[in-house]
Amino acid sequence: MGVDARALLSAIGLPAWLIDAETKKILGVNDAFASLVKRPVEALTGGAALELVDPQDRVREGLRLGLQLGSPLAPEANQPGVTRLVVHGGPSLRVRFTSTPVPAVRPHGRLLIAHEIGADERAMSSSTKDATPPPRPSESGSAKVDATKRPAKIADAARAGTEPADNRDERWRTLFDLCPAPTCVYDLASLQIHAVNEAMVRLYGFDRDELLAMTILDLVAPSDVDLVNSIVEELRRGQWPGVLHHPQTIRHRRKDGGELDTELIAAPVSYGDLRARLVLHKDVTEQKRAESDLVKRARIDAFRGDLGAAMTADEPLPAHFDRVVKAMAHHLDLESVGVWVRDEVTHQLHLQASVGALDRDTARGAALDFGDAWIGRAASSGAPVLLDMWDPAMSDDEVAQAQKACVTHVAALPLVVRKRVLGVITASRSSAFPDELVDILGATAAQIAQALGTAFAYEALRISESLSRSVLGNMPTAVVTINKAGLIETANLATVATFGHAVEELEGRAFATLFATPEADVPALAAQSRGRGLAEWKGLRKSGERFPCELRIFQIDSLRGPGYAAILNDVSERYEVERLKAEFVSVVSHELRTPLTALRGSILLLRGGVLGPLSEEVMEMLHIAERNSQRLMSLVNDILDLERLHKGKMKLFIEPVHAHDIVGRSLDSVKPSADQAGITIDVLGADEVVLGDGDRLVQVLVNLLSNAVKFSPPGSPVIVTTEVEHDAVVFSVIDKGRGIPPSHKRAIFERFEQVYASDAAEKGGTGLGLAISKAIVEQHDGTIGVESQEGAGSTFWFRVPRALASKGKVTPPSSRPRD
Ligand code: ADP
């Protein structure tokens, strides 16, 4: 805190001017000085000091001021001299100056106080004891000074040219008391304080009498007593004969217990018989605090800068951590710093980077477990751990380690991202962690955690990306990804093998070019596919060859936005195998039919008694043989029927036919077995006319009815209904049997599919009935299906076109050859 020059000048009753010893410019004058040299204050301020000095005296005065250059607080500061001043519009004026350095106002500032002397008074001999000390307060009585009246009185006396000694004392006392800087006089021998001014009383809070009962050491804070003692010793030895501007600040204490940092300027004075020092105190507490705050802030800023640079550098993580720990140790005054990162597999902490002894020592051992030691505890709890070596939680080993590293306080801060602890940063010091430092460490931990989290996520993404890439790339099935515009983005090796195009030829090409019949667009195909394969697609190889291709297409999200992925299965081999199988079965069936017919004929002849009467046992055996040959025959017929249906060789004789006629004929055929099982079959619904092949539709309904009878418990009902649905008639067979499990609802319409492997043996049947029924219904442009609840029964239905002709005009079924 600088002292206000104007306040200082106006407080001095004598003519006074303030000059800068370096530039020798006038910094300010008071009114008394202005009236002495008969010039206005403004005209004087800022001018060259020497211009006011009579030319005869300039050399001497210049030398006097010049001597002080670079050493404004040189010992000759208090040296008086007689100078002639140029007075505006009159003769030069002889004055004696007292010159005092005032660094509190300006580093090179000097306060010159003029004592006007008569024309007869020639140069006075200089005396270092000229600074007459103020009378002791006890002598002067009141410590209070009437600042408003005294200056005027002194100025008057000064102008009178004669100056009684009393007045001089009075003036000095006034100057001492009014000096805005806290000032005191103390005895160098006893260190007893002998005089203090108002400013001193105000600054320290002790009243004047308390201060006068103290030594200067009583005012010094315990931490600086040694320092002051050593300075006093030097002064006593005469090491500093002149004015001393202490290079170090000294910490003083106030009455209220507060401490303040002071800068001291001390000058030797005679005080009665005592060898005393006049001491000017400058309170620099705020300045020091501001400076240290500034330094702290600058260091934190520098740290943040370094940290930011470390985090954004294009380097692998370990290099980031190296930079971070170095920046932390350097800027935050830490003895050691470490970054520990959690291993995702072992869940242990591994030291990734460190500075300082403590963490290096720790790293020599195995990796730390979560919860182990103070570092592991921060990881397991997810909260910062701050400990000193006296804490009972510290183990002997840890204390020994810390002692070796010369640290007393340790901190571990977890690196947490979205409630997951990814690691820990550790730090140690030889003193406690201030709150502010803990805050900075916390913020740094958050920043590192963020970087670590991002790096982990990036790594996980990279691994998953490379995994999917290699799985896709090496899959034996062709997979392509397609963008919104229907262009191929990526293709795997199997695509190349299947279609014969190189990857580069495929990328960017329209997806449709992979097919011989590109009809539907990609989104439509995806909607149609919905997770299941689309059969009957004709793939097109680069060679121009066509092949059956099963297509599965679905929506995906890629980095380039939403798109599609397609799985393309070359099913030519499967088709070929199926064709061969079907061909084989059909050949075998054909070949079986003739011998089977002969076999059956022979059995029937035997049973008819052609070769004479047979015993009962033989008859029984022949009955079994006949039943089985009958089963074999119907299997052969079913296989051949199915083959004909698939090849489109089975001709249908489509005509209007009454639904009830179909139902009636079917019931006739099923009745014996239903009666045998004690099952009644009811018919519901109006008689509608359908357009179809009566015999074939009877075949379908018979199959459904005999299944219902076969798979229902004895005595349960079966219902047949017929109903109109728009342009179709729906036949339904409802039973209360065991029902169909959901997994088999589609499959049972395929060839040789039965719900249980035991069905063929236990219930009879071949697993071909529903496949034949489906083929027949579909040849009628109809549909077939089942609704069922397992254990509660099934409803098998088929829908065939309705004849829109009137019921009465139904033509009788035309006779046709049966094959
Ligand atoms: P088959 O009856 O000759 O075995 P189908 O093709 O007619 O052959 O039937 C296939 C399978 O479907 C049967 O074996 C049986 O497992 C199941 N099934 C058919 N109808 C029913 C039904 N009404 N109730 C329960 N299961 C049935």
Coordinates of C-alpha atoms in Angstrom, one line a residue, residues 232-703:
V232 CA 19.4 -5.9 15.9
E233 CA 22.8 -7.6 16.5
E234 CA 24.0 -6.3 13.2
L235 CA 22.8 -2.8 14.0
R236 CA 24.5 -2.9 17.4
R237 CA 27.7 -3.9 15.8
G238 CA 27.3 -0.8 13.6
Q239 CA 26.8 -2.8 10.4
W240 CA 24.1 -0.4 9.2
P241 CA 25.1 3.1 10.2
G242 CA 22.6 4.9 8.0
V243 CA 19.0 4.4 6.9
L244 CA 18.2 0.7 6.5
H245 CA 15.4 -0.5 4.2
H246 CA 15.1 -4.1 5.4
P247 CA 15.2 -6.3 2.4
Q248 CA 12.9 -8.9 4.1
T249 CA 9.4 -8.3 5.2
I250 CA 8.9 -8.9 9.0
R251 CA 5.8 -10.5 10.4
H252 CA 4.3 -8.5 13.2
R253 CA 1.5 -9.2 15.6
R254 CA -1.5 -7.0 16.4
K255 CA -3.3 -6.7 19.6
D256 CA -6.3 -8.6 18.2
G257 CA -4.0 -11.6 17.5
G258 CA -3.9 -11.0 13.8
E259 CA -0.5 -10.9 12.0
L260 CA 0.7 -8.5 9.4
D261 CA 3.6 -8.4 7.1
T262 CA 5.6 -5.1 7.3
E263 CA 8.4 -3.5 5.3
L264 CA 10.6 -1.5 7.6
I265 CA 12.7 1.6 6.9
A266 CA 14.8 2.5 9.9
A267 CA 17.2 5.4 10.5
P268 CA 19.5 6.2 13.4
V269 CA 18.4 9.1 15.6
S270 CA 19.6 10.5 18.8
Y271 CA 16.9 10.5 21.4
G272 CA 18.2 12.3 24.5
D273 CA 21.2 10.2 25.4
L274 CA 19.9 7.1 23.8
R275 CA 21.2 5.6 20.6
A276 CA 17.8 5.1 19.0
R277 CA 16.3 4.1 15.7
L278 CA 13.4 5.8 14.0
V279 CA 11.4 3.1 12.3
L280 CA 8.8 3.6 9.6
H281 CA 6.4 0.6 9.2
K282 CA 4.7 -0.2 5.9
D283 CA 1.9 -2.7 6.1
V284 CA 2.4 -5.0 3.1
T285 CA 0.1 -7.8 4.3
E286 CA -2.5 -7.3 1.5
Q287 CA 0.2 -6.8 -1.1
K288 CA 1.9 -10.0 0.0
R289 CA -1.4 -11.9 0.0
A290 CA -2.3 -10.5 -3.4
E291 CA 1.2 -11.4 -4.6
S292 CA 1.0 -15.0 -3.3
D293 CA -2.5 -15.3 -4.6
L294 CA -1.3 -14.1 -7.9
V295 CA 1.6 -16.6 -7.9
K296 CA -0.8 -19.4 -6.9
R297 CA -3.2 -18.5 -9.6
A298 CA -0.4 -18.3 -12.1
R299 CA 0.8 -21.7 -11.1
I300 CA -2.7 -23.2 -11.3
D301 CA -3.2 -21.6 -14.7
A302 CA 0.2 -23.0 -15.8
F303 CA -0.9 -26.5 -14.5
R304 CA -4.2 -26.3 -16.2
G305 CA -2.4 -25.4 -19.4
D306 CA 0.0 -28.3 -19.1
L307 CA -2.8 -30.7 -18.2
G308 CA -4.9 -29.6 -21.1
A309 CA -2.0 -30.1 -23.4
A310 CA -1.3 -33.5 -22.0
M311 CA -4.9 -34.6 -22.3
T312 CA -5.3 -33.4 -25.9
A313 CA -1.9 -34.6 -27.2
D314 CA -2.2 -37.2 -30.0
E315 CA -0.4 -39.9 -27.9
P316 CA -1.2 -43.3 -26.4
L317 CA -2.6 -43.3 -22.9
P318 CA 0.6 -44.1 -21.0
A319 CA 2.3 -41.1 -22.6
H320 CA -0.7 -38.9 -21.5
F321 CA -0.3 -40.2 -18.0
D322 CA 3.5 -39.5 -17.9
R323 CA 2.8 -35.9 -18.9
V324 CA 0.0 -35.5 -16.4
V325 CA 2.0 -36.8 -13.4
K326 CA 5.0 -34.6 -14.3
A327 CA 2.8 -31.5 -14.6
M328 CA 1.1 -32.3 -11.3
A329 CA 4.4 -32.8 -9.4
H330 CA 5.9 -29.7 -10.9
H331 CA 3.1 -27.2 -10.5
L332 CA 1.3 -28.5 -7.4
D333 CA 4.4 -29.0 -5.2
L334 CA 3.8 -32.7 -4.7
E335 CA 6.5 -35.1 -3.6
S336 CA 5.1 -38.0 -5.6
V337 CA 2.2 -38.6 -8.0
G338 CA 1.0 -41.8 -9.5
V339 CA -1.8 -42.9 -11.9
W340 CA -3.2 -46.4 -11.2
V341 CA -5.5 -48.0 -13.7
R342 CA -7.9 -50.9 -13.0
D343 CA -7.4 -54.1 -15.0
E344 CA -10.8 -55.1 -16.4
V345 CA -10.0 -58.8 -16.1
T346 CA -8.2 -59.2 -12.8
H347 CA -9.8 -56.1 -11.2
Q348 CA -6.4 -55.1 -9.8
L349 CA -4.8 -51.7 -9.9
H350 CA -1.7 -51.3 -12.0
L351 CA 0.6 -48.3 -11.8
Q352 CA 0.7 -46.7 -15.2
A353 CA 2.9 -43.6 -14.6
S354 CA 4.6 -42.1 -11.6
V355 CA 6.9 -39.3 -10.4
G356 CA 8.6 -39.4 -7.0
A357 CA 9.8 -42.1 -4.7
L358 CA 6.7 -43.2 -2.9
D359 CA 4.8 -44.5 -6.0
R360 CA 7.9 -46.0 -7.6
D361 CA 8.5 -48.0 -4.4
T362 CA 4.9 -49.2 -4.4
A363 CA 5.1 -50.2 -8.0
R364 CA 7.9 -52.6 -7.3
G365 CA 5.5 -55.0 -5.6
A366 CA 2.7 -56.8 -7.3
A367 CA -0.4 -54.9 -8.6
L368 CA -2.7 -53.7 -5.8
D369 CA -6.0 -55.4 -5.2
F370 CA -9.1 -53.3 -4.8
G371 CA -9.4 -52.4 -1.1
D372 CA -5.7 -53.0 -0.5
A373 CA -3.7 -50.2 1.2
W374 CA -4.8 -46.6 1.1
I375 CA -4.7 -46.6 -2.7
G376 CA -6.9 -49.6 -3.0
R377 CA -9.3 -48.2 -0.4
A378 CA -10.0 -45.2 -2.5
A379 CA -10.7 -47.5 -5.4
S380 CA -13.1 -49.8 -3.5
S381 CA -14.9 -46.9 -1.7
G382 CA -15.0 -44.6 -4.8
A383 CA -14.2 -41.7 -2.4
P384 CA -11.0 -39.8 -1.8
V385 CA -8.7 -41.0 0.9
L386 CA -6.5 -38.3 2.7
L387 CA -4.2 -39.6 5.4
D388 CA -1.1 -38.7 7.4
M389 CA 1.5 -41.0 8.7
W390 CA 0.1 -40.8 12.3
D391 CA -3.2 -42.2 11.1
P392 CA -3.9 -45.6 12.7
A393 CA -5.1 -46.8 9.3
M394 CA -1.5 -46.6 8.0
S395 CA 0.4 -49.9 8.2
D396 CA 3.9 -50.1 9.5
D397 CA 5.1 -50.8 6.0
E398 CA 3.3 -47.8 4.6
V399 CA 4.7 -45.5 7.3
A400 CA 8.3 -46.9 6.7
Q401 CA 7.9 -46.3 3.0
A402 CA 6.6 -42.8 3.5
Q403 CA 9.5 -42.0 5.9
K404 CA 11.9 -43.2 3.3
A405 CA 10.3 -40.9 0.7
C406 CA 10.3 -38.1 3.3
V407 CA 6.5 -37.6 3.0
T408 CA 4.0 -37.2 5.8
H409 CA 0.7 -36.8 4.0
V410 CA -0.8 -38.9 1.2
A411 CA -3.9 -38.6 -0.9
A412 CA -5.7 -41.1 -3.2
L413 CA -8.5 -39.9 -5.5
P414 CA -10.6 -42.4 -7.4
L415 CA -11.1 -42.0 -11.1
V416 CA -14.8 -42.4 -11.5
V417 CA -16.8 -42.3 -14.7
R418 CA -20.6 -43.0 -14.5
K419 CA -20.2 -44.5 -11.1
R420 CA -17.5 -46.9 -12.3
V421 CA -14.1 -46.7 -10.7
L422 CA -11.5 -46.9 -13.5
G423 CA -8.4 -46.2 -11.3
V424 CA -6.9 -43.9 -8.7
I425 CA -4.5 -41.0 -8.7
T426 CA -2.2 -40.7 -5.8
A427 CA -0.2 -37.8 -4.4
S428 CA 2.0 -37.2 -1.4
R429 CA 3.5 -34.2 0.4
S430 CA 5.6 -33.4 3.3
S431 CA 2.8 -31.3 4.8
A432 CA -1.0 -31.4 4.9
F433 CA -3.0 -31.0 1.8
P434 CA -4.7 -27.6 1.8
D435 CA -8.4 -27.6 0.8
E436 CA -7.6 -25.8 -2.4
L437 CA -5.1 -28.4 -3.5
V438 CA -7.6 -31.2 -2.7
D439 CA -10.1 -29.4 -4.9
I440 CA -7.6 -29.1 -7.8
L441 CA -6.6 -32.8 -7.4
G442 CA -10.3 -33.7 -7.5
A443 CA -10.9 -31.7 -10.6
T444 CA -7.7 -33.3 -12.2
A445 CA -9.0 -36.7 -11.2
A446 CA -12.3 -36.0 -12.9
Q447 CA -10.5 -34.9 -16.1
I448 CA -8.2 -37.9 -16.1
A449 CA -11.2 -40.2 -15.4
Q450 CA -13.1 -38.6 -18.4
A451 CA -10.1 -39.2 -20.7
L452 CA -9.7 -42.8 -19.4
G453 CA -13.4 -43.5 -19.8
T454 CA -13.3 -42.2 -23.4
A455 CA -10.2 -44.2 -24.1
F456 CA -11.7 -47.4 -22.6
A457 CA -14.9 -46.9 -24.6
Y458 CA -12.9 -46.3 -27.7
E459 CA -10.9 -49.4 -27.1
A460 CA -14.0 -51.5 -26.4
L461 CA -15.5 -50.2 -29.6
R462 CA -12.3 -50.9 -31.6
I463 CA -12.2 -54.5 -30.3
S464 CA -15.9 -55.1 -30.9
E465 CA -15.6 -53.5 -34.4
S466 CA -12.6 -55.7 -35.2
L467 CA -14.4 -58.8 -33.8
S468 CA -17.5 -58.2 -36.0
R469 CA -15.3 -57.4 -38.9
S470 CA -13.3 -60.7 -38.6
V471 CA -16.4 -62.8 -37.8
L472 CA -18.2 -61.3 -40.8
G473 CA -15.2 -61.5 -43.0
N474 CA -14.6 -65.2 -42.3
M475 CA -18.2 -66.4 -42.3
P476 CA -18.9 -69.1 -44.8
T477 CA -22.1 -67.3 -45.8
A478 CA -22.2 -64.3 -48.1
V479 CA -23.0 -61.1 -46.1
V480 CA -23.3 -57.6 -47.6
T481 CA -24.2 -54.3 -46.1
I482 CA -26.3 -51.9 -48.1
N483 CA -26.9 -48.2 -47.7
K484 CA -30.2 -46.4 -47.9
A485 CA -29.8 -45.8 -51.6
G486 CA -29.6 -49.6 -52.2
L487 CA -25.9 -49.6 -53.0
I488 CA -23.5 -52.3 -51.5
E489 CA -21.2 -50.8 -48.9
T490 CA -19.2 -53.8 -47.8
A491 CA -19.0 -57.5 -48.8
N492 CA -17.3 -60.4 -47.1
L493 CA -15.1 -63.1 -48.6
A494 CA -17.9 -65.6 -49.0
T495 CA -19.8 -63.0 -51.2
V496 CA -16.8 -63.0 -53.4
A497 CA -16.7 -66.8 -53.5
T498 CA -20.5 -67.1 -54.2
F499 CA -20.9 -64.4 -56.8
G500 CA -17.5 -64.3 -58.4
H501 CA -17.1 -60.5 -58.1
A502 CA -14.0 -59.0 -56.4
V503 CA -14.8 -56.9 -53.3
E504 CA -13.9 -53.7 -55.1
E505 CA -16.4 -54.6 -57.9
L506 CA -19.1 -55.1 -55.4
E507 CA -18.7 -52.0 -53.3
G508 CA -20.9 -49.2 -54.6
R509 CA -22.8 -51.5 -57.0
A510 CA -26.6 -51.8 -56.8
F511 CA -27.7 -54.7 -54.5
A512 CA -30.1 -55.7 -57.3
T513 CA -27.2 -56.7 -59.6
L514 CA -26.7 -59.8 -57.4
F515 CA -30.0 -61.2 -58.7
A516 CA -31.3 -62.4 -62.0
T517 CA -34.8 -61.1 -61.1
P518 CA -34.3 -57.9 -59.3
E519 CA -37.9 -56.9 -58.5
A520 CA -38.4 -55.5 -55.0
D521 CA -36.4 -52.6 -53.6
V522 CA -34.3 -53.1 -50.4
P523 CA -36.7 -51.6 -47.8
A524 CA -39.6 -53.7 -49.2
L525 CA -37.5 -56.8 -49.1
A526 CA -36.5 -56.1 -45.5
A527 CA -40.2 -55.6 -44.5
Q528 CA -41.0 -58.9 -46.2
S529 CA -38.1 -60.8 -44.7
R530 CA -38.5 -59.8 -41.1
G531 CA -35.9 -62.1 -39.8
R532 CA -36.8 -65.2 -41.9
G533 CA -35.3 -66.3 -45.1
L534 CA -36.9 -65.4 -48.4
A535 CA -36.7 -68.5 -50.7
E536 CA -37.0 -68.7 -54.4
W537 CA -34.6 -66.0 -55.3
K538 CA -32.4 -66.4 -58.4
G539 CA -28.9 -65.3 -57.6
L540 CA -26.7 -64.2 -60.5
R541 CA -23.0 -65.0 -60.6
K542 CA -20.5 -62.9 -62.5
S543 CA -20.3 -65.8 -65.0
G544 CA -24.0 -65.3 -65.8
E545 CA -24.9 -68.5 -64.0
R546 CA -28.2 -68.4 -62.1
F547 CA -28.7 -70.3 -58.8
P548 CA -31.3 -70.6 -56.1
C549 CA -30.6 -68.2 -53.4
E550 CA -32.2 -67.8 -50.0
L551 CA -32.2 -64.1 -48.9
R552 CA -32.5 -62.8 -45.4
I553 CA -32.4 -59.0 -45.1
F554 CA -32.7 -56.7 -42.1
Q555 CA -32.2 -53.1 -41.0
I556 CA -28.9 -52.1 -39.3
D557 CA -27.4 -48.9 -37.9
S558 CA -23.9 -48.3 -39.2
L559 CA -21.5 -45.4 -38.6
R560 CA -22.6 -44.0 -41.9
G561 CA -26.3 -44.0 -40.8
P562 CA -29.1 -46.5 -41.0
G563 CA -28.9 -49.2 -43.7
Y564 CA -29.4 -52.9 -44.3
A565 CA -27.5 -56.1 -44.1
A566 CA -28.3 -59.1 -46.3
I567 CA -27.4 -62.7 -45.8
L568 CA -27.3 -64.6 -49.1
N569 CA -27.4 -68.4 -49.0
D570 CA -26.6 -70.4 -52.1
V571 CA -29.1 -73.2 -51.8
S572 CA -28.4 -74.9 -55.1
E573 CA -26.8 -77.9 -53.4
R574 CA -29.7 -78.4 -51.0
Y575 CA -32.2 -78.2 -53.8
E576 CA -30.2 -80.7 -55.8
V577 CA -30.1 -83.1 -52.8
E578 CA -33.9 -82.7 -52.3
R579 CA -34.5 -83.3 -56.0
L580 CA -32.4 -86.5 -55.9
K581 CA -34.1 -87.7 -52.8
A582 CA -37.6 -87.1 -54.2
E583 CA -36.6 -88.8 -57.4
F584 CA -35.3 -91.7 -55.5
V585 CA -38.4 -92.0 -53.4
S586 CA -40.6 -91.8 -56.4
V587 CA -38.7 -94.4 -58.3
V588 CA -38.7 -96.8 -55.3
S589 CA -42.4 -96.1 -54.8
H590 CA -43.2 -96.9 -58.4
E591 CA -41.2 -100.0 -58.3
L592 CA -42.9 -101.1 -55.0
R593 CA -46.4 -100.6 -56.2
T594 CA -46.5 -103.6 -58.6
P595 CA -45.1 -106.2 -56.2
L596 CA -47.2 -104.8 -53.4
T597 CA -50.4 -105.1 -55.4
A598 CA -49.5 -108.8 -56.2
L599 CA -48.7 -109.4 -52.6
R600 CA -52.0 -107.9 -51.4
G601 CA -53.9 -109.9 -54.0
S602 CA -52.3 -113.2 -52.9
I603 CA -53.1 -112.5 -49.3
L604 CA -56.7 -111.7 -50.1
L605 CA -57.0 -114.9 -52.2
L606 CA -55.6 -117.0 -49.3
R607 CA -58.0 -115.4 -46.9
G608 CA -60.8 -116.1 -49.3
G609 CA -60.0 -119.8 -49.0
V610 CA -58.7 -120.5 -52.5
L611 CA -56.3 -123.0 -51.1
G612 CA -58.8 -124.6 -48.7
P613 CA -59.9 -123.7 -45.2
L614 CA -57.2 -122.2 -42.9
S615 CA -56.7 -122.4 -39.2
E616 CA -57.7 -119.4 -37.1
E617 CA -54.0 -118.6 -36.3
V618 CA -53.2 -118.5 -40.0
M619 CA -56.2 -116.3 -40.7
E620 CA -55.0 -114.0 -38.0
M621 CA -51.5 -113.8 -39.4
L622 CA -53.0 -113.1 -42.9
H623 CA -55.1 -110.3 -41.4
I624 CA -52.0 -108.6 -40.0
A625 CA -50.2 -109.1 -43.3
E626 CA -53.1 -107.6 -45.2
R627 CA -53.4 -104.6 -42.8
N628 CA -49.7 -103.8 -43.2
S629 CA -49.7 -104.3 -46.9
Q630 CA -52.6 -101.8 -47.0
R631 CA -50.5 -99.3 -45.0
L632 CA -47.6 -99.8 -47.3
M633 CA -49.8 -99.3 -50.2
S634 CA -51.3 -96.0 -48.9
L635 CA -47.8 -94.8 -48.1
V636 CA -46.7 -95.5 -51.7
N637 CA -49.8 -93.8 -53.0
D638 CA -49.3 -90.8 -50.8
I639 CA -45.6 -90.4 -51.9
L640 CA -46.7 -90.7 -55.6
D641 CA -49.6 -88.2 -55.0
L642 CA -47.3 -85.7 -53.5
E643 CA -44.8 -86.1 -56.3
R644 CA -47.5 -85.5 -58.8
L645 CA -48.8 -82.5 -56.9
H646 CA -45.3 -81.0 -56.7
K647 CA -44.6 -81.6 -60.3
G648 CA -48.0 -80.2 -61.2
K649 CA -48.8 -83.5 -62.8
M650 CA -52.0 -84.1 -60.8
K651 CA -54.9 -82.7 -62.8
L652 CA -57.8 -81.2 -60.9
F653 CA -61.3 -81.3 -62.1
I654 CA -62.6 -78.0 -60.9
E655 CA -66.4 -77.6 -60.7
P656 CA -69.0 -76.2 -58.3
V657 CA -69.5 -78.7 -55.5
H658 CA -71.7 -78.6 -52.4
A659 CA -69.8 -78.2 -49.1
H660 CA -72.2 -80.6 -47.4
D661 CA -71.6 -83.2 -50.1
I662 CA -67.8 -83.0 -49.4
V663 CA -68.5 -83.2 -45.6
G664 CA -70.9 -86.1 -46.0
R665 CA -68.6 -88.2 -48.2
S666 CA -65.7 -87.5 -45.7
L667 CA -67.8 -88.5 -42.7
D668 CA -68.8 -91.8 -44.5
S669 CA -65.1 -92.6 -44.8
V670 CA -64.1 -91.7 -41.3
K671 CA -67.2 -93.0 -39.4
P672 CA -66.0 -96.6 -38.8
S673 CA -62.8 -95.4 -37.1
A674 CA -64.6 -92.7 -35.2
D675 CA -67.2 -95.2 -34.0
Q676 CA -64.4 -97.4 -32.9
A677 CA -62.8 -94.6 -30.9
G678 CA -66.2 -93.6 -29.4
I679 CA -66.0 -90.2 -31.0
T680 CA -69.0 -88.3 -32.4
I681 CA -68.6 -86.0 -35.3
D682 CA -71.1 -83.1 -35.5
V683 CA -71.6 -80.9 -38.6
L684 CA -72.4 -77.2 -38.3
G685 CA -72.9 -74.4 -40.9
A686 CA -74.9 -73.8 -44.0
D687 CA -74.4 -75.7 -47.2
E688 CA -72.2 -73.5 -49.5
V689 CA -71.0 -74.2 -53.0
V690 CA -67.3 -74.3 -53.5
L691 CA -65.3 -74.3 -56.7
G692 CA -63.0 -77.3 -56.6
D693 CA -62.2 -80.9 -57.2
G694 CA -64.7 -82.8 -55.0
D695 CA -62.6 -85.9 -54.7
R696 CA -59.5 -84.0 -53.8
L697 CA -61.3 -81.8 -51.2
V698 CA -62.8 -85.0 -49.7
Q699 CA -59.2 -86.3 -49.5
V700 CA -58.2 -83.2 -47.5
L701 CA -61.2 -83.3 -45.2
V702 CA -60.8 -87.0 -44.6
N703 CA -57.2 -86.5 -43.6

